[in-house]
Coordinates of C-alpha atoms and ligand atoms in Angstrom, one line a residue:
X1 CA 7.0 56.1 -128.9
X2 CA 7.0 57.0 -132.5
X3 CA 5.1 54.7 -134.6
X4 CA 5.2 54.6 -138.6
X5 CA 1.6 54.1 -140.3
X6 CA 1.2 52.6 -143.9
X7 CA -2.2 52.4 -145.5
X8 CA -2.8 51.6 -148.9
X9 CA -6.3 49.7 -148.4
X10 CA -7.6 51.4 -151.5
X11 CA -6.9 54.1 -153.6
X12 CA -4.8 56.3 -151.3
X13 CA -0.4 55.8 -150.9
X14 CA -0.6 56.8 -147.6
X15 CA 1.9 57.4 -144.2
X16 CA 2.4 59.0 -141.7
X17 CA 4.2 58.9 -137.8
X18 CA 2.5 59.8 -134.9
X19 CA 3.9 60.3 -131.4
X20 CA 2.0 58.4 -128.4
X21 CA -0.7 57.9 -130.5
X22 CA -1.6 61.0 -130.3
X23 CA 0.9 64.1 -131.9
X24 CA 0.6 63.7 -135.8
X25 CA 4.3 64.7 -137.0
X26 CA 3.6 63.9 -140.5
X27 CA 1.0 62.3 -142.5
X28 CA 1.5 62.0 -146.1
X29 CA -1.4 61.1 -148.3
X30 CA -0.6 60.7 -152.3
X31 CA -4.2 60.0 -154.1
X32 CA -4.9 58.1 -156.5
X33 CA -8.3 60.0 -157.6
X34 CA -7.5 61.2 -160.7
X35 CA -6.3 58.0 -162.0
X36 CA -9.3 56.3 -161.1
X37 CA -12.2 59.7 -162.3
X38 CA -11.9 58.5 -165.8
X39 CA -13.5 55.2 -165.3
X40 CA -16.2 57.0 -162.1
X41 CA -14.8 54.4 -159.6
X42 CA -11.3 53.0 -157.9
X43 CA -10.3 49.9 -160.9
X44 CA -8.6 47.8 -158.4
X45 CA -5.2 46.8 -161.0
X46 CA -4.5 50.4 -161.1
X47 CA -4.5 51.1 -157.6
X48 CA -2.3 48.2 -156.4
X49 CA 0.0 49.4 -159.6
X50 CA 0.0 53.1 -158.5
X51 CA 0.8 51.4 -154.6
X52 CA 3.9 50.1 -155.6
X53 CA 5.4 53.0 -157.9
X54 CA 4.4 54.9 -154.7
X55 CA 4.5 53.5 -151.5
X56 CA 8.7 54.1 -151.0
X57 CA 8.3 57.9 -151.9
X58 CA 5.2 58.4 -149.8
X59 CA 7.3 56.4 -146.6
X60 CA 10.3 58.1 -147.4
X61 CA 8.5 61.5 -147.8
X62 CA 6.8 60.6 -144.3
X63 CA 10.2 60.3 -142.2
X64 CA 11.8 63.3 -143.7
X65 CA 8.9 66.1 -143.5
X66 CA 9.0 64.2 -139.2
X67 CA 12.8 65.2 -140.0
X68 CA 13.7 61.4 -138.6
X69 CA 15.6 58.3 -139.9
X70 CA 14.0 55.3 -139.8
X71 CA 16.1 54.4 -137.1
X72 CA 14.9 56.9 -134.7
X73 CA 10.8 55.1 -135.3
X74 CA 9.8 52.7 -132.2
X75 CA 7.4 50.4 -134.4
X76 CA 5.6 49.9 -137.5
X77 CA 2.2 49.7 -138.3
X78 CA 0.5 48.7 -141.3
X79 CA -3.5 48.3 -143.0
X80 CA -3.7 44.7 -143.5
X81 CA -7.9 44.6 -143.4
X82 CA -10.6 44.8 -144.4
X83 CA -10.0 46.3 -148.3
X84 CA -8.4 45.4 -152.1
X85 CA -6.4 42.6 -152.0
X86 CA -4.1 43.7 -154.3
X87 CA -3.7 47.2 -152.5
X88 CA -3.2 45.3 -149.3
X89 CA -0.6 43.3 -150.1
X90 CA 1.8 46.1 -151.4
X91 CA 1.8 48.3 -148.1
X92 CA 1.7 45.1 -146.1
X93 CA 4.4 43.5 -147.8
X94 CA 6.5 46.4 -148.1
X95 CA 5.6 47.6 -144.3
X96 CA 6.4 44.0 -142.9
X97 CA 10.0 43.8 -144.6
X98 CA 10.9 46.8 -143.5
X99 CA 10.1 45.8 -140.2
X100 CA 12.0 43.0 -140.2
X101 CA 15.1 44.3 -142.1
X102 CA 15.2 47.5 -139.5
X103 CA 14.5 45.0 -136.6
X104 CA 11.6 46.9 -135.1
X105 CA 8.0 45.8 -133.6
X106 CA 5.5 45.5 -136.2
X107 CA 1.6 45.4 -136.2
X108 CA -1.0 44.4 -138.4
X109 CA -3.9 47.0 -138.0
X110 CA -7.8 46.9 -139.2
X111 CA -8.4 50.0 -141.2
X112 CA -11.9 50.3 -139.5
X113 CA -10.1 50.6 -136.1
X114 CA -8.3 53.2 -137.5
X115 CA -11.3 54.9 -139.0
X116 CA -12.5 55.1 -135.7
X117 CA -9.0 56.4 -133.5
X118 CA -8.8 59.1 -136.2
X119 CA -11.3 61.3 -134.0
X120 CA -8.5 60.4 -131.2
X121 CA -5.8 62.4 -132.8
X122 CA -7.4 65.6 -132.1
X123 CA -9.7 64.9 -129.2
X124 CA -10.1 63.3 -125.8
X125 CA -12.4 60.9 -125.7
X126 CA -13.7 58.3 -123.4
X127 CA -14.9 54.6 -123.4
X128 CA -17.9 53.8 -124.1
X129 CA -19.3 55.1 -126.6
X130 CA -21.1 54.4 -130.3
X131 CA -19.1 54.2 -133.5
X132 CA -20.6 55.5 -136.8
X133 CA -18.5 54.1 -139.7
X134 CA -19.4 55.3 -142.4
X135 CA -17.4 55.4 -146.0
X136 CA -17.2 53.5 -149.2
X137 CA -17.1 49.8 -147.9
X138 CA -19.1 50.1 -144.9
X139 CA -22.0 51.4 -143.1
X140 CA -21.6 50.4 -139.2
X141 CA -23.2 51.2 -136.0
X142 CA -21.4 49.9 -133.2
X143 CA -20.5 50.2 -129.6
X144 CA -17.0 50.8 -128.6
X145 CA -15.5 49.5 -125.5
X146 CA -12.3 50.2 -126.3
X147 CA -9.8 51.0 -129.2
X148 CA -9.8 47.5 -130.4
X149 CA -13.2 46.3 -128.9
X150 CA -15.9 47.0 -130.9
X151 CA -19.7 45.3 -131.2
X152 CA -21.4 45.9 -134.2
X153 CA -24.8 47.1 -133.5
X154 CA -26.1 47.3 -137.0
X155 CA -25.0 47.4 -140.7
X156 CA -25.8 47.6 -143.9
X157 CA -28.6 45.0 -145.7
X158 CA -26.8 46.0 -149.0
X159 CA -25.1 48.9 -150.1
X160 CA -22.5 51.1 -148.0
X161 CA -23.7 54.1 -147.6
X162 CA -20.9 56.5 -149.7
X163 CA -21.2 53.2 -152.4
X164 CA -24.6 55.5 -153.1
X165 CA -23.7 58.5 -152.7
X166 CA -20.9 57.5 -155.1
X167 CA -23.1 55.3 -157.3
X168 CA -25.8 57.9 -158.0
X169 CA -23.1 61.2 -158.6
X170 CA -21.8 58.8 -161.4
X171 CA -25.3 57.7 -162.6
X172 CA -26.0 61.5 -163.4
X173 CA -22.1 62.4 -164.2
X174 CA -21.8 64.6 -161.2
X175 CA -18.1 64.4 -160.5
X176 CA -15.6 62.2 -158.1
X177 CA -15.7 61.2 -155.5
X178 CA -19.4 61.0 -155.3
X179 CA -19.7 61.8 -152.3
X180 CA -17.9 65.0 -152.4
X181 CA -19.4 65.7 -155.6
X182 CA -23.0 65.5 -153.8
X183 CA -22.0 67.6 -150.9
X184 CA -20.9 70.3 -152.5
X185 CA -23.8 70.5 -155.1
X186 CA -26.4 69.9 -152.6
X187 CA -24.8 73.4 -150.8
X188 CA -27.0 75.0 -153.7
X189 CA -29.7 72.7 -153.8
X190 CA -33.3 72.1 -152.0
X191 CA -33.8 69.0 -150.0
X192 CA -37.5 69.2 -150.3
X193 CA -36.9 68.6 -154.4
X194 CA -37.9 65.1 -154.0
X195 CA -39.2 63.0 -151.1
X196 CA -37.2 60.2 -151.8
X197 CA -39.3 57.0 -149.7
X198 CA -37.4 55.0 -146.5
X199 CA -39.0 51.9 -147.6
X200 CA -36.5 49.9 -145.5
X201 CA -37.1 52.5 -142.6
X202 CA -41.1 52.6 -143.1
X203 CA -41.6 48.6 -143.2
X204 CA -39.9 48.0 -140.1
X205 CA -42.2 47.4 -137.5
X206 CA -42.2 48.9 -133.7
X207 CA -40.4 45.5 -132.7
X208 CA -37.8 46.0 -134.8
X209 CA -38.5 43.2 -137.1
X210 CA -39.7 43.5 -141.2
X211 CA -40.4 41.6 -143.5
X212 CA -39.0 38.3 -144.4
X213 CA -36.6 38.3 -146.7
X214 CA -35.5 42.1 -145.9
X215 CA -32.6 40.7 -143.5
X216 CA -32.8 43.5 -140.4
X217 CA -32.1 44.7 -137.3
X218 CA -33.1 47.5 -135.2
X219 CA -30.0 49.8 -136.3
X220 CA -29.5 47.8 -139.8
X221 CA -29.3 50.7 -142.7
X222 CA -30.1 49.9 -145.9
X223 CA -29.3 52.1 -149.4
X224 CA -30.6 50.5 -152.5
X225 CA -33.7 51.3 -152.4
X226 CA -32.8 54.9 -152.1
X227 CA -30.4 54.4 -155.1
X228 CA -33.2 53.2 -157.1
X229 CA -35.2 55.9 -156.3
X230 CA -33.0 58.6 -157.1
X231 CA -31.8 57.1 -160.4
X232 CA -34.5 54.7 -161.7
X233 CA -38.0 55.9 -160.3
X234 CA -37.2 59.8 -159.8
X235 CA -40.3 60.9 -161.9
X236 CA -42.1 59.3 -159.1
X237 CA -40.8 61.1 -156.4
X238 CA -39.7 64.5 -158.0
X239 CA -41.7 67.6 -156.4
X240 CA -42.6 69.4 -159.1
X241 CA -42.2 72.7 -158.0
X242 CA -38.5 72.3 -158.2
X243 CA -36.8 72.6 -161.3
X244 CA -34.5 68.8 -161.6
X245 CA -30.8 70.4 -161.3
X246 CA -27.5 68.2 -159.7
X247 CA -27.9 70.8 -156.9
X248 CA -31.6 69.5 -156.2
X249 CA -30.9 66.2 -157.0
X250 CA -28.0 65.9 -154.8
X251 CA -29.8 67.9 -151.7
X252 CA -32.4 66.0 -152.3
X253 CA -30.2 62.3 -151.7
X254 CA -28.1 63.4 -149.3
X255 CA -30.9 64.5 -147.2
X256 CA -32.4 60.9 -147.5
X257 CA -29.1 59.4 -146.9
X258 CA -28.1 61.0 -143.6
X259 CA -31.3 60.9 -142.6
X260 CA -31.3 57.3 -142.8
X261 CA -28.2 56.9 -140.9
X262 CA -29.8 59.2 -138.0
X263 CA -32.5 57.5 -137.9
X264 CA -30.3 54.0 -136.5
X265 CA -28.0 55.9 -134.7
X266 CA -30.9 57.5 -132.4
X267 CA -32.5 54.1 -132.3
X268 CA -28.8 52.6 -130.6
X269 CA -28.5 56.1 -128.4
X270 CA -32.0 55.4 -126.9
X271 CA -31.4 51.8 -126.3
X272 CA -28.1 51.4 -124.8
X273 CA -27.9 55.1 -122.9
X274 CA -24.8 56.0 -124.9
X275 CA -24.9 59.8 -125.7
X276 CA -21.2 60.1 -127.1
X277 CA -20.9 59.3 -131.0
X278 CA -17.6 58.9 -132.2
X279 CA -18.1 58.8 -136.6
X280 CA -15.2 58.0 -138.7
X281 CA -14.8 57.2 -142.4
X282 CA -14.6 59.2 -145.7
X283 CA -18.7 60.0 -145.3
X284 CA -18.2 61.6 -141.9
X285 CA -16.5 64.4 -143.6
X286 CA -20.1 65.0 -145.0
X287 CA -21.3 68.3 -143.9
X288 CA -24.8 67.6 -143.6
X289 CA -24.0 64.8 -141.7
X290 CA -22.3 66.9 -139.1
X291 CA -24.8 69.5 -139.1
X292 CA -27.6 67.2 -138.6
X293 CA -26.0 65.6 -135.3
X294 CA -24.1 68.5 -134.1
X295 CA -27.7 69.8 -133.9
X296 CA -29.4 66.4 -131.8
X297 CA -29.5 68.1 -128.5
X298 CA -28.3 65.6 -125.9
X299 CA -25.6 64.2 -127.9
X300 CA -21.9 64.6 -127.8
X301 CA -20.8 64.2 -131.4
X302 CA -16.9 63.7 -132.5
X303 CA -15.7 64.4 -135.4
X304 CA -12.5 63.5 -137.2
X305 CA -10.7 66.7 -138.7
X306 CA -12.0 66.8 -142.3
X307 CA -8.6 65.4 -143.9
X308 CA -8.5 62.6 -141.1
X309 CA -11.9 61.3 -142.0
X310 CA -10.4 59.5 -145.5
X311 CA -7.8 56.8 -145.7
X312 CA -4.4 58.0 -144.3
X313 CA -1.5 57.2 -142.2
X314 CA -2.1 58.3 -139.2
X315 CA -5.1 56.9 -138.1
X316 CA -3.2 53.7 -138.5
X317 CA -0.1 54.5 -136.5
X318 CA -2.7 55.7 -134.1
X319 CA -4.2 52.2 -133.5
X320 CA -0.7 50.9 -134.0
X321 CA 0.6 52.9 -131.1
X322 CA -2.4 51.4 -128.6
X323 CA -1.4 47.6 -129.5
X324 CA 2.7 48.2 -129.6
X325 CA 2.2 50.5 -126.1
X326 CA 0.5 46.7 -124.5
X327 CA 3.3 44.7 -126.2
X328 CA 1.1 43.3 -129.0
X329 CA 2.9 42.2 -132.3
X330 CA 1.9 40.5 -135.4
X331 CA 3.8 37.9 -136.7
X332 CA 5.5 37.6 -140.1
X333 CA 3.3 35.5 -141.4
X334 CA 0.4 37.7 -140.8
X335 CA -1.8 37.7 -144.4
X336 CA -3.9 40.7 -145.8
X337 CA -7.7 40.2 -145.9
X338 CA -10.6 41.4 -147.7
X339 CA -13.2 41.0 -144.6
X340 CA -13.5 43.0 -141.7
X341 CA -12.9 40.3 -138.9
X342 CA -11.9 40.6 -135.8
X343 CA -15.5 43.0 -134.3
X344 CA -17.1 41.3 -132.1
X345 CA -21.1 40.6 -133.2
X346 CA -24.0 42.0 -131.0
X347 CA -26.3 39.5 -129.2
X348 CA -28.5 40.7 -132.1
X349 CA -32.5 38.4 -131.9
Ligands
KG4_1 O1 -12.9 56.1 -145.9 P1 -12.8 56.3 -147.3 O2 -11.7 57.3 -147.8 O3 -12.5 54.9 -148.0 C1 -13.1 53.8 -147.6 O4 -12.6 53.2 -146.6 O5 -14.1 53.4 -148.3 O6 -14.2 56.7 -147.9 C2 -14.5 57.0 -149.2 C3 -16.0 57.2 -149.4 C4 -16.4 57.4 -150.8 O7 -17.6 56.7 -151.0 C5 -16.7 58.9 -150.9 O8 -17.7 59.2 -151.9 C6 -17.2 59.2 -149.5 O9 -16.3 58.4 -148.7 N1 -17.1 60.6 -149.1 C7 -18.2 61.4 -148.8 C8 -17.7 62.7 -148.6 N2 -16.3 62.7 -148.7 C9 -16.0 61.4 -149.1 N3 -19.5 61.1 -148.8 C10 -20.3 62.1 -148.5 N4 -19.9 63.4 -148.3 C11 -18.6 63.7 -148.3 N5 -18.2 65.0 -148.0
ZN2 ZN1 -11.3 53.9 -145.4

């Protein structure tokens, strides 16, 4: 079964077809980055703009580098959550009338399913296992059952963990993305530069519980206390025997950051017995992220292909392919949404 994938959640015209669910034919990803590095951050009217001057070339560009019509495609699948509205609508809209025009199955997918199959296209890998989402919207820990059951296990209390990375490399004008920006500086840079605190991390209690009024759970991350740190109250935690470069700066974060995520995703390994971690999402292309739990001894860690770990086609006709294969469809009056829905919530005390 051929499937079409459309994404356009955010600032990425992207599609692709996938055979099975599994053999990539084409993926097609036309970004919108520098539109958006003039103003340090996606402006939501230009992206949904840039979606609909796009989004027929990018299809069209999809079928012909698979070298099919769209007549020879089995089914379509399209982003409709969680992301911009206004980026949403276009791919859906324009993904759902084709559908119905061409007369073919049609799906509705969750981008953060897809996040989570694109480790799928190039491995085999079994149920159960934990998630790691990680990218500009979201932070999530979760358990995975199955392609489309998921139990979130633990999120973020604020910010999404590549929202820092990406709000501190534009605080100090490092580039964008942010968080490629970061990555690449902190290549030449020290992490022991600054010992940014884990406030969030350090207040928690053995039982898992902190504070009142710091909303938490076990595996809950938090980043903006680590964003204040590192742009507000560096002088504080600066080691003075570094000099204060971007490459220091940036090892510095990004050592914090991924640390923090770690630091939940043991916590979830230890209690539920999972040892296989499936990450997806534009901040699993981080390397030090990959280092870091390539290196945990005991775990089996899978990562998406580095161009599969931001927003793009495939992942989508990926996830597509599992609901068309069981005879799932959406209906036309499916809507876009800017929520996640649709993950089941832990038992969580
Ligand atoms: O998955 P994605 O393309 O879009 C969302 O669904 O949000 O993720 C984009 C996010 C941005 O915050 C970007 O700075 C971050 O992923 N990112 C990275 C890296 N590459 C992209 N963060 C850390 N290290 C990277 N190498
Ligand atoms: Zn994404």
């Amino acid at each position: 079964m051929k499937v079409l994938g459309i994404e356009s959640s955010c600032d990425e015209t992207a599609a692709a077809v996938v055979e099975d669910g599994r053999v990539i034919i084409s993926n097609v990803v036309a970004t919108q980055i520098p539109f958006h590095e003039t103003y340090n951050g996606v402006v939501p009217e230009i992206a949904s703009r840039k979606h609909t001057e796009w989004i027929l070339p990018v299809v069209k560009q999809a079928l012909s580098e698979a070298k099919l019509t769209i007549d020879e495609i089995d089914g379509i699948a399209v982003t409709n959550r969680p992301g911009l509205m206004g980026s949403l609508l276009v791919g859906l809209t324009f993904g759902k009338t084709l559908a119905w025009a061409t007369k073919k199955p049609f799906i509705a997918v969750n981008h953060m399913l897809g996040h989570l199959y694109a480790a799928h296209l190039a491995n085999d890998i079994s149920y159960p296992y934990l998630g790691l989402l990680v990218s500009g919207g979201h932070s999530i820990i979760c358990k995975v059952s199955d392609f489309d059951d998921i139990e979130v296990l633990g999120t973020t209390i604020d910010d999404a963990v590549g929202e820092a990375f990406d709000k501190v490399a534009k605080f100090y004008g490092f580039g964008y993305p942010g968080g490629v920006a970061i990555d690449k500086l902190a290549k030449l840079g020290d992490p022991r530069a600054a010992r940014f605190p884990m406030p969030f991390i350090d207040k928690q209690n053995r039982a898992g519980n902190v504070a009142e009024g710091v909303a938490a759970h076990r595996y809950d991350v938090s980043y903006s206390g680590l964003k204040t740190a590192a742009i507000n109250q560096i002088d504080q935690f600066w080691n003075a025997d570094f000099e204060r470069t971007p490459e220091n700066i940036s090892a510095a974060f990004q050592e914090a950051a991924v640390k923090i995520l770690l630091s939940r995703l043991l916590r979830a390994v230890e209690d539920t017995g999972l040892t296989t971690v499936v990450a997806g999402g534009g901040v699993a292309a981080n390397s030090r992220l990959r280092a870091l739990l390539a290196a945990e001894t005991g775990l089996t860690c899978v990562f998406p292909p580095l161009k599969l770990c931001t927003d793009n086609g495939a992942m989508i006709a990926g996830v597509g392919y599992r609901f068309l294969a069981r005879g799932d469809r959406s209906p036309w009056s499916v809507n876009a949404s800017a929520r996640v829905q649709g993950f089941k919530k832990s038992g969580r005390a």
